[in-house]
Amino acid sequence: MPRLFSAALVLAATLCAAAPAMAHFGMVIPSTNAVDPKTRTVELTLSFSHPMEMEGMDLAKPAAFFVVSEGNRTDLLPALKEAKVMDHAAWKAAYAVVRPGVYTVVMEPQPYWEPAEDVSIIHYTKTVVAAFGEEEGWNEPVGLKTEIVPLTRPFGNYAGFSFSGQVLVDGKPVPNATVEVEYYNEQKAITPPTPYHVTHVVQADANGVFTFACPRAGWWGFAALTEAETTLPDPSGAQKPVEQGAVLWIKLDAWPAK
């Protein structure tokens, strides 16, 4: 029995190690990504989760939360209110859009210690909202430590369209970056048949450019992960690596019935 028990433990550990890791995603989800005169106020929801599996983690109040339009930055941190997403701590804010433009909404979270990976996680997360027919500026970087710059307009797209982006760290392309992609399974309408169907993976080219076709209507998250040059202390005080993520959320709309 002891030998059988030991073998079972080894097998279980081997299977766990071989299984694909669950991907973390910072999330900034607006109530709409195309503002019209009837929807001038955008509700913004900030969270941290495994979006396909609908498993949340607590999100501490972000270190920074702001919107950039035409090179102007507006601080939204004072507007945040506590909320719950997937039964975990999250944040919400309302932003009133008063003029035509393209608005990039950005969250920089506090570092999140992940004991399973022995790293701190910082996901620089953004999404793009267009207002009143304006569409210039959606492909401009906003100067984050790391970010995904859209090469396909990130709004006004239908399910099935391909999306391209470029991964930057310190404003420079990241050659051969690995980009994880997940669908926000908000209605729990999808049951992935295998763990491999939870997180999709695409590799960028030598210029940090990647392309992915989004087959279903809804919100899709893209996360390009790199290791930061600096470290942070873990709960015991030991210095550990930092996973810095460039995260971008885009929405694909369903095709009209007629």
CSV table of C-alpha atoms in Angstrom, one decimal:
chain,number,residue,atom,x,y,z
A,1,MET,CA,0.0,0.0,0.0
A,2,PRO,CA,2.7,2.6,0.8
A,3,ARG,CA,4.4,1.9,-2.6
A,4,LEU,CA,1.0,2.3,-4.4
A,5,PHE,CA,0.3,5.5,-2.4
A,6,SER,CA,3.7,6.9,-3.3
A,7,ALA,CA,3.2,6.1,-6.9
A,8,ALA,CA,-0.2,7.7,-6.9
A,9,LEU,CA,1.3,10.9,-5.5
A,10,VAL,CA,4.1,10.9,-8.1
A,11,LEU,CA,1.5,10.4,-10.9
A,12,ALA,CA,-0.7,13.2,-9.6
A,13,ALA,CA,2.2,15.6,-9.3
A,14,THR,CA,3.3,14.7,-12.8
A,15,LEU,CA,-0.2,15.3,-14.2
A,16,CYS,CA,-0.5,18.6,-12.5
A,17,ALA,CA,2.9,19.7,-13.7
A,18,ALA,CA,2.0,18.7,-17.3
A,19,ALA,CA,-1.4,20.4,-17.3
A,20,PRO,CA,-1.5,23.9,-18.9
A,21,ALA,CA,-1.2,26.7,-16.3
A,22,MET,CA,-4.3,28.8,-15.7
A,23,ALA,CA,-3.8,32.2,-17.2
A,24,HIS,CA,-4.3,35.3,-15.1
A,25,PHE,CA,-5.9,38.4,-16.8
A,26,GLY,CA,-6.2,41.9,-15.5
A,27,MET,CA,-9.6,43.1,-16.8
A,28,VAL,CA,-11.0,46.5,-17.8
A,29,ILE,CA,-14.4,46.0,-19.3
A,30,PRO,CA,-16.6,49.0,-20.3
A,31,SER,CA,-20.3,48.9,-20.6
A,32,THR,CA,-19.8,49.9,-24.3
A,33,ASN,CA,-16.8,50.4,-26.5
A,34,ALA,CA,-18.8,52.7,-28.9
A,35,VAL,CA,-20.4,55.7,-27.3
A,36,ASP,CA,-23.3,57.4,-28.9
A,37,PRO,CA,-25.5,60.3,-27.7
A,38,LYS,CA,-27.8,57.8,-25.9
A,39,THR,CA,-24.9,56.3,-23.9
A,40,ARG,CA,-22.7,59.2,-22.9
A,41,THR,CA,-21.7,57.6,-19.5
A,42,VAL,CA,-19.5,54.5,-19.7
A,43,GLU,CA,-19.5,52.1,-16.7
A,44,LEU,CA,-16.0,50.7,-16.2
A,45,THR,CA,-15.5,47.4,-14.4
A,46,LEU,CA,-12.0,46.4,-13.1
A,47,SER,CA,-11.2,42.9,-12.0
A,48,PHE,CA,-8.6,40.2,-12.0
A,49,SER,CA,-9.5,36.7,-13.0
A,50,HIS,CA,-9.3,33.6,-15.1
A,51,PRO,CA,-12.0,34.9,-17.6
A,52,MET,CA,-12.8,31.7,-19.5
A,53,GLU,CA,-13.2,29.6,-16.3
A,54,MET,CA,-15.0,32.5,-14.5
A,55,GLU,CA,-12.7,32.2,-11.5
A,56,GLY,CA,-11.9,35.5,-9.8
A,57,MET,CA,-9.1,36.8,-7.6
A,58,ASP,CA,-9.3,39.8,-5.2
A,59,LEU,CA,-8.1,43.0,-6.9
A,60,ALA,CA,-6.6,45.6,-4.5
A,61,LYS,CA,-7.3,49.2,-5.3
A,62,PRO,CA,-5.2,49.9,-8.4
A,63,ALA,CA,-2.0,51.9,-8.2
A,64,ALA,CA,-3.2,53.9,-11.2
A,65,PHE,CA,-6.4,54.2,-13.2
A,66,PHE,CA,-6.8,56.8,-16.0
A,67,VAL,CA,-8.0,57.5,-19.5
A,68,VAL,CA,-5.9,58.9,-22.3
A,69,SER,CA,-7.4,60.8,-25.3
A,70,GLU,CA,-5.5,63.1,-27.8
A,71,GLY,CA,-2.5,62.9,-25.6
A,72,ASN,CA,-4.3,64.2,-22.5
A,73,ARG,CA,-4.5,62.0,-19.4
A,74,THR,CA,-7.4,62.1,-16.9
A,75,ASP,CA,-7.0,60.5,-13.5
A,76,LEU,CA,-10.0,58.2,-12.7
A,77,LEU,CA,-8.6,56.8,-9.5
A,78,PRO,CA,-10.8,59.0,-7.2
A,79,ALA,CA,-13.9,57.8,-9.1
A,80,LEU,CA,-13.4,54.1,-8.2
A,81,LYS,CA,-16.0,52.4,-6.0
A,82,GLU,CA,-15.7,48.9,-4.4
A,83,ALA,CA,-17.5,46.1,-6.3
A,84,LYS,CA,-17.7,42.4,-6.7
A,85,VAL,CA,-16.9,40.4,-9.8
A,86,MET,CA,-17.0,36.6,-9.7
A,87,ASP,CA,-17.5,36.9,-5.9
A,88,HIS,CA,-14.2,38.7,-5.4
A,89,ALA,CA,-13.1,42.2,-4.7
A,90,ALA,CA,-13.2,44.4,-7.8
A,91,TRP,CA,-13.8,48.1,-8.7
A,92,LYS,CA,-16.2,50.2,-10.8
A,93,ALA,CA,-16.2,53.7,-12.0
A,94,ALA,CA,-18.5,55.9,-14.3
A,95,TYR,CA,-16.9,58.1,-16.9
A,96,ALA,CA,-18.9,60.7,-18.7
A,97,VAL,CA,-17.8,61.2,-22.3
A,98,VAL,CA,-18.4,64.8,-23.4
A,99,ARG,CA,-16.8,65.1,-26.8
A,100,PRO,CA,-15.9,62.9,-29.8
A,101,GLY,CA,-12.7,61.0,-29.5
A,102,VAL,CA,-10.9,57.7,-28.9
A,103,TYR,CA,-10.4,57.0,-25.2
A,104,THR,CA,-7.8,54.5,-24.0
A,105,VAL,CA,-8.7,53.3,-20.5
A,106,VAL,CA,-5.7,52.1,-18.4
A,107,MET,CA,-5.4,50.2,-15.1
A,108,GLU,CA,-2.1,49.6,-13.4
A,109,PRO,CA,-2.7,47.2,-10.5
A,110,GLN,CA,-0.9,46.7,-7.3
A,111,PRO,CA,1.5,43.7,-7.5
A,112,TYR,CA,-0.3,40.5,-6.9
A,113,TRP,CA,1.7,37.7,-5.2
A,114,GLU,CA,1.1,34.3,-6.9
A,115,PRO,CA,2.5,31.5,-4.7
A,116,ALA,CA,1.8,28.8,-7.2
A,117,GLU,CA,4.2,30.5,-9.7
A,118,ASP,CA,6.5,32.1,-7.1
A,119,VAL,CA,6.2,35.5,-8.8
A,120,SER,CA,4.5,38.8,-8.3
A,121,ILE,CA,2.2,39.8,-11.2
A,122,ILE,CA,1.6,43.2,-12.6
A,123,HIS,CA,-0.8,43.4,-15.5
A,124,TYR,CA,-0.9,46.8,-17.3
A,125,THR,CA,-4.4,46.5,-18.6
A,126,LYS,CA,-6.2,48.7,-21.1
A,127,THR,CA,-9.2,48.9,-23.5
A,128,VAL,CA,-10.2,51.4,-26.1
A,129,VAL,CA,-13.5,53.2,-26.3
A,130,ALA,CA,-14.6,55.3,-29.3
A,131,ALA,CA,-17.1,58.1,-29.0
A,132,PHE,CA,-19.5,59.9,-31.4
A,133,GLY,CA,-18.0,58.6,-34.7
A,134,GLU,CA,-14.4,59.6,-34.0
A,135,GLU,CA,-11.8,56.9,-34.7
A,136,GLU,CA,-8.3,58.6,-34.8
A,137,GLY,CA,-5.7,57.6,-32.3
A,138,TRP,CA,-6.7,54.0,-31.6
A,139,ASN,CA,-3.2,52.8,-32.7
A,140,GLU,CA,-1.1,55.1,-30.5
A,141,PRO,CA,0.8,53.7,-27.5
A,142,VAL,CA,0.1,55.4,-24.2
A,143,GLY,CA,3.6,55.0,-22.7
A,144,LEU,CA,3.1,52.1,-20.3
A,145,LYS,CA,5.9,49.9,-19.1
A,146,THR,CA,4.6,47.2,-21.4
A,147,GLU,CA,1.5,47.3,-23.6
A,148,ILE,CA,-0.2,45.9,-26.7
A,149,VAL,CA,-0.7,48.5,-29.4
A,150,PRO,CA,-3.6,47.7,-31.7
A,151,LEU,CA,-2.8,47.3,-35.4
A,152,THR,CA,-6.4,46.5,-36.2
A,153,ARG,CA,-9.0,49.0,-35.1
A,154,PRO,CA,-10.2,47.6,-31.7
A,155,PHE,CA,-13.9,48.6,-32.1
A,156,GLY,CA,-16.6,48.2,-34.6
A,157,ASN,CA,-15.6,44.6,-35.5
A,158,TYR,CA,-17.7,41.5,-36.0
A,159,ALA,CA,-17.2,38.0,-34.6
A,160,GLY,CA,-14.8,36.1,-36.9
A,161,PHE,CA,-12.6,39.1,-37.6
A,162,SER,CA,-8.9,38.8,-37.2
A,163,PHE,CA,-7.1,41.1,-34.7
A,164,SER,CA,-3.5,42.2,-34.9
A,165,GLY,CA,-1.4,43.9,-32.3
A,166,GLN,CA,2.2,44.7,-31.4
A,167,VAL,CA,3.8,43.9,-28.1
A,168,LEU,CA,6.0,46.7,-26.6
A,169,VAL,CA,8.2,46.9,-23.5
A,170,ASP,CA,9.6,50.3,-22.7
A,171,GLY,CA,8.3,51.4,-26.1
A,172,LYS,CA,10.2,48.9,-28.1
A,173,PRO,CA,8.9,45.8,-29.9
A,174,VAL,CA,9.3,42.4,-28.2
A,175,PRO,CA,10.6,39.9,-30.7
A,176,ASN,CA,8.8,36.5,-30.7
A,177,ALA,CA,6.6,37.5,-27.7
A,178,THR,CA,4.2,34.8,-26.5
A,179,VAL,CA,0.6,36.1,-26.3
A,180,GLU,CA,-2.1,34.4,-24.3
A,181,VAL,CA,-5.7,34.8,-25.4
A,182,GLU,CA,-8.9,34.1,-23.5
A,183,TYR,CA,-12.6,34.7,-24.0
A,184,TYR,CA,-14.6,36.3,-21.3
A,185,ASN,CA,-17.1,33.6,-20.6
A,186,GLU,CA,-19.4,35.9,-18.7
A,187,GLN,CA,-22.6,33.9,-19.3
A,188,LYS,CA,-20.8,30.5,-18.8
A,189,ALA,CA,-22.1,29.5,-22.2
A,190,ILE,CA,-18.9,27.6,-23.1
A,191,THR,CA,-17.5,24.5,-21.5
A,192,PRO,CA,-13.9,23.9,-22.8
A,193,PRO,CA,-13.5,20.3,-23.9
A,194,THR,CA,-9.9,20.2,-22.7
A,195,PRO,CA,-7.6,22.4,-20.6
A,196,TYR,CA,-5.9,23.5,-23.9
A,197,HIS,CA,-9.1,25.1,-25.0
A,198,VAL,CA,-9.2,27.5,-22.1
A,199,THR,CA,-6.2,29.7,-23.0
A,200,HIS,CA,-5.2,30.1,-26.7
A,201,VAL,CA,-1.5,30.9,-27.4
A,202,VAL,CA,0.0,32.8,-30.4
A,203,GLN,CA,3.6,33.8,-31.0
A,204,ALA,CA,4.5,37.2,-32.3
A,205,ASP,CA,7.0,37.7,-35.1
A,206,ALA,CA,10.4,39.4,-34.9
A,207,ASN,CA,8.7,42.8,-34.7
A,208,GLY,CA,6.4,41.8,-31.8
A,209,VAL,CA,3.4,41.6,-34.2
A,210,PHE,CA,0.7,38.9,-33.7
A,211,THR,CA,-2.6,38.1,-35.3
A,212,PHE,CA,-5.6,36.1,-33.9
A,213,ALA,CA,-9.0,35.4,-35.3
A,214,CYS,CA,-11.8,35.8,-32.7
A,215,PRO,CA,-14.6,33.3,-33.6
A,216,ARG,CA,-17.2,34.4,-31.1
A,217,ALA,CA,-19.0,37.6,-30.2
A,218,GLY,CA,-18.0,39.1,-26.9
A,219,TRP,CA,-14.9,40.3,-25.0
A,220,TRP,CA,-11.5,38.9,-25.8
A,221,GLY,CA,-8.4,39.4,-23.7
A,222,PHE,CA,-4.8,39.4,-25.0
A,223,ALA,CA,-1.9,39.1,-22.5
A,224,ALA,CA,1.7,39.3,-23.5
A,225,LEU,CA,3.9,38.3,-20.5
A,226,THR,CA,7.5,39.2,-19.9
A,227,GLU,CA,9.8,39.1,-16.9
A,228,ALA,CA,10.6,42.5,-15.4
A,229,GLU,CA,14.2,43.6,-14.9
A,230,THR,CA,13.4,44.3,-11.3
A,231,THR,CA,12.3,42.0,-8.5
A,232,LEU,CA,9.8,42.4,-5.6
A,233,PRO,CA,9.8,40.8,-2.1
A,234,ASP,CA,7.5,37.9,-1.5
A,235,PRO,CA,5.5,37.7,1.8
A,236,SER,CA,8.6,36.4,3.6
A,237,GLY,CA,10.8,39.3,2.3
A,238,ALA,CA,12.8,37.3,-0.3
A,239,GLN,CA,13.3,38.9,-3.6
A,240,LYS,CA,11.3,37.2,-6.4
A,241,PRO,CA,10.7,37.7,-10.1
A,242,VAL,CA,7.9,40.0,-11.4
A,243,GLU,CA,5.7,38.9,-14.3
A,244,GLN,CA,4.7,42.0,-16.2
A,245,GLY,CA,1.8,41.6,-18.5
A,246,ALA,CA,0.6,43.8,-21.4
A,247,VAL,CA,-3.1,43.2,-21.5
A,248,LEU,CA,-5.6,44.5,-24.0
A,249,TRP,CA,-9.4,43.8,-24.1
A,250,ILE,CA,-11.4,44.1,-27.3
A,251,LYS,CA,-15.1,43.4,-28.1
A,252,LEU,CA,-16.3,41.5,-31.1
A,253,ASP,CA,-20.0,42.2,-32.0
A,254,ALA,CA,-22.5,39.6,-33.3
A,255,TRP,CA,-23.5,39.9,-36.9
A,256,PRO,CA,-26.8,41.6,-37.3
A,257,ALA,CA,-29.8,39.3,-38.0
A,258,LYS,CA,-30.7,41.3,-41.1
